[in-house]
Amino acid sequence: MSPADQPSTSYEELAGLVASLVARVDTLEAEKAALHAENAELRAENAELKRRLGMSSSNSGTPTSKESIEAAAKRKAARQTSQRVRSKERRPGGQKGRKGAGLEPARDADLDDTRIAGPPAECRGCGAGLDGAADAGATWAQVWDIPPIALEKVKWLLPRRRCGCCGKTTTALVPDAPSAQAATVTYGPNVNAAAVLLGSEGNVPVERTAMLMEALLGTDVSAGFTARAHQRLAERLQAAGFTTKLKDALASEDVLCGDETPVNIAFKDLDEQGEPVPGAEHVITIRTPDERLVLLEAVSSRSSDAIKAVGVLNGWHGILVRDDYAGWAQFDAQLTGVGQCGAHIIRHLQGVLDLHPQHQAWAGQVQQILREANQAVHTAKDRRDTRLDPELLTGLRERYDHAVGWGIATNRHRDWKDGKNHPGHVLARRLRDKADQVWLWCHDLTVPFTNNASERALKNPKLHQKVSGYWHTLATAARYCTVRSYLISARNHGIRPIDAIHQALAGTPWTPPTAT
């Protein structure tokens, strides 16, 4: 068939074909855009999942007890891998100049007894007998030990007297016995103190405490007794108003640190309708930077109302060192100043840096700047300076502002899950907007760089939870916090925990000194 004989395509047919192709192209473009958006969303979701999986106590505010198995293993491996090169001349053990923890000889006035040992029987050189050998004087040695642990069983005769006025009969009490009553057998103050010491200072679970005491005393000790020993001590402290006095003492301080940590409670409190009280239980701590006073308090949630209900910061006007949790921000307007915890900031910067060491290099720069500033403050304090060199501080702050500005710029348009801002952008903006809080410790040298004082206080409930797993109720957690607050604060004022326990059981607990 010649070209002239082939059927021609009409204009309408060509127009329809073009329209069909245009529609097809539009459909493909739409599908491409949808796939591109889905791919971007998946990449952002993957990055967020990787970030969460890698979160640990070293790069976020995640407590060690809440770390994933992978994150905990990674942190442990990093801790065991040291980049330091040990000097070949360095010998094992304590180095020259290190202050040891050995026993220092007691003075004669502090000795409980002096005894004379028998003379040596053989020469340590040749082994010859020393009967009749010449007297070569004497030297001395001290042995510090405790008497053999033995349970002392004492029967008390309790006189009774009938009142001539009302006819009521009154029975005498056993001196110093925490729970003794007529015609009963009970453990005395020393056994009660030992149970509290093992459980509170040693973080030994109640069942294990009972087993250890049974092994030491040679008599049955129940887990119920060890639990009641803690309860009795907490009740004595509350009756003496210890917690109120501790809060009053904290409220008289110029600088305080605050923090919180989640805890596991087996049986939640119930509301008036019999439903579990909403929220996750936490332990809140407020303490002085030098760790003289520490308050631990168990609360039913991490809410702002729960933090406010602790009571210390209501109407207080000092300087609070904390992390950036919003529950603490409710007090900002009344405070003289707020110090952002440098350790928390460095951890959050590390979390961003881990996302991409090249793109997020600004985070490492800010870490280095803050560490340099901290070293400069330590040097100034060692020289007993009252402030940091203004020129040095200005230079550090300019470098900080530049690095943070870069963090905002480089992350402004980076994709993230669900259309949220990139974590680097969020952190950089926070560091910009709250820079005065971040740098407060460089302007007022009485303010600590970190909130480590509070974090150290929270190690106690974290360790107890790690060993025991949980508290049965919020009330048992509250008793634990009361006892720990008492023993830590008393010890930091030079009182041995065992002595502090005895004082409390006798009804005269140690209390914080009144501010002058």
Coordinates of N, CA and C in Angstrom, one line a residue, residues 176-181 185-196 213 221-240 479-480 482-483 486 500-507 509:
D176 N 14.2 2.1 125.3 CA 14.8 2.1 124.0 C 14.3 1.0 123.0
A177 N 13.4 0.2 123.4 CA 12.9 -0.9 122.5 C 11.9 -0.3 121.6
P178 N 12.1 -0.4 120.3 CA 11.2 0.3 119.3 C 9.7 -0.1 119.4
S179 N 9.5 -1.4 119.6 CA 8.1 -1.9 119.5 C 7.7 -2.8 120.7
A180 N 8.4 -2.8 121.8 CA 8.2 -3.8 122.9 C 6.9 -3.4 123.6
Q181 N 6.1 -4.5 123.9 CA 4.9 -4.4 124.7 C 4.9 -5.5 125.7
V185 N 7.6 -10.8 122.7 CA 9.0 -11.0 122.4 C 9.3 -10.2 121.1
T186 N 10.3 -9.3 121.2 CA 10.5 -8.4 120.0 C 12.0 -8.2 119.9
Y187 N 12.5 -7.7 118.8 CA 13.9 -7.4 118.6 C 14.1 -6.0 119.1
G188 N 15.3 -5.8 119.6 CA 15.7 -4.5 120.2 C 16.3 -3.5 119.1
P189 N 16.7 -2.3 119.6 CA 17.2 -1.3 118.7 C 18.3 -1.6 117.8
N190 N 19.3 -2.5 118.4 CA 20.4 -2.8 117.5 C 20.1 -3.7 116.4
V191 N 19.2 -4.6 116.6 CA 18.7 -5.5 115.5 C 17.9 -4.7 114.5
N192 N 17.1 -3.8 115.0 CA 16.3 -3.0 114.1 C 17.2 -2.1 113.2
A193 N 18.2 -1.5 113.9 CA 19.2 -0.6 113.2 C 19.9 -1.4 112.1
A194 N 20.3 -2.7 112.4 CA 21.0 -3.5 111.4 C 20.2 -3.8 110.2
A195 N 18.9 -4.0 110.5 CA 17.9 -4.3 109.3 C 17.8 -3.1 108.4
V196 N 17.7 -1.9 109.0 CA 17.6 -0.7 108.3 C 18.9 -0.4 107.5
M213 N 20.6 -11.6 108.2 CA 20.5 -11.5 109.6 C 20.3 -12.8 110.3
V221 N 14.6 -14.8 111.3 CA 14.2 -13.4 111.1 C 13.4 -13.3 109.8
S222 N 12.2 -12.7 110.0 CA 11.3 -12.7 108.9 C 11.4 -11.5 108.0
A223 N 11.0 -11.6 106.7 CA 11.0 -10.4 105.8 C 10.1 -9.4 106.3
G224 N 9.0 -9.8 106.9 CA 8.1 -8.8 107.5 C 8.7 -7.9 108.5
F225 N 9.6 -8.5 109.4 CA 10.2 -7.7 110.4 C 11.1 -6.7 109.8
T226 N 11.9 -7.1 108.7 CA 12.8 -6.1 108.1 C 12.0 -5.0 107.4
A227 N 10.9 -5.3 106.8 CA 10.0 -4.2 106.3 C 9.5 -3.3 107.3
R228 N 9.1 -3.9 108.5 CA 8.5 -3.0 109.5 C 9.6 -2.2 110.2
A229 N 10.8 -2.7 110.2 CA 11.9 -1.9 110.7 C 12.1 -0.6 110.0
H230 N 12.0 -0.6 108.6 CA 12.0 0.6 107.8 C 10.8 1.4 108.1
Q231 N 9.7 0.8 108.2 CA 8.4 1.6 108.4 C 8.5 2.3 109.7
R232 N 9.0 1.6 110.8 CA 9.1 2.3 112.1 C 10.0 3.5 112.1
L233 N 11.1 3.3 111.4 CA 12.1 4.4 111.3 C 11.4 5.6 110.6
A234 N 10.8 5.3 109.5 CA 10.1 6.4 108.7 C 9.1 7.1 109.5
E235 N 8.3 6.3 110.3 CA 7.3 6.9 111.2 C 7.8 7.8 112.3
R236 N 9.0 7.3 112.8 CA 9.6 8.1 113.9 C 10.1 9.5 113.3
L237 N 10.6 9.4 112.1 CA 11.1 10.6 111.4 C 10.0 11.6 111.1
Q238 N 8.9 11.0 110.6 CA 7.7 11.9 110.3 C 7.1 12.5 111.6
A239 N 7.1 11.7 112.7 CA 6.6 12.2 113.9 C 7.4 13.3 114.5
A240 N 8.7 13.3 114.2 CA 9.6 14.3 114.7 C 9.7 15.5 113.7
R479 N 8.4 5.8 102.0 CA 9.2 5.5 103.2 C 10.7 5.3 102.9
Y480 N 11.0 4.6 101.8 CA 12.3 4.5 101.4 C 13.0 5.9 101.2
T482 N 12.1 8.8 102.5 CA 12.3 9.5 103.8 C 13.5 9.0 104.5
V483 N 13.7 7.7 104.6 CA 14.9 7.1 105.3 C 16.2 7.5 104.6
Y486 N 17.1 11.1 105.2 CA 17.6 11.3 106.5 C 19.1 10.8 106.7
A500 N 22.8 7.6 113.4 CA 21.6 8.4 113.1 C 20.3 7.5 113.2
I501 N 20.4 6.2 112.9 CA 19.3 5.3 113.1 C 18.9 5.2 114.5
H502 N 19.9 5.0 115.4 CA 19.6 4.8 116.8 C 19.0 6.1 117.4
Q503 N 19.5 7.3 117.0 CA 18.9 8.5 117.4 C 17.4 8.6 117.1
A504 N 17.1 8.2 115.8 CA 15.7 8.3 115.3 C 14.8 7.3 116.1
L505 N 15.3 6.1 116.3 CA 14.5 5.1 117.0 C 14.2 5.5 118.4
A506 N 15.2 6.3 119.0 CA 15.0 6.8 120.4 C 14.1 8.0 120.4
G507 N 13.7 8.5 119.3 CA 12.8 9.6 119.2 C 13.5 11.0 119.2
P509 N 15.8 12.2 116.4 CA 16.5 12.1 115.2 C 17.4 13.4 115.0

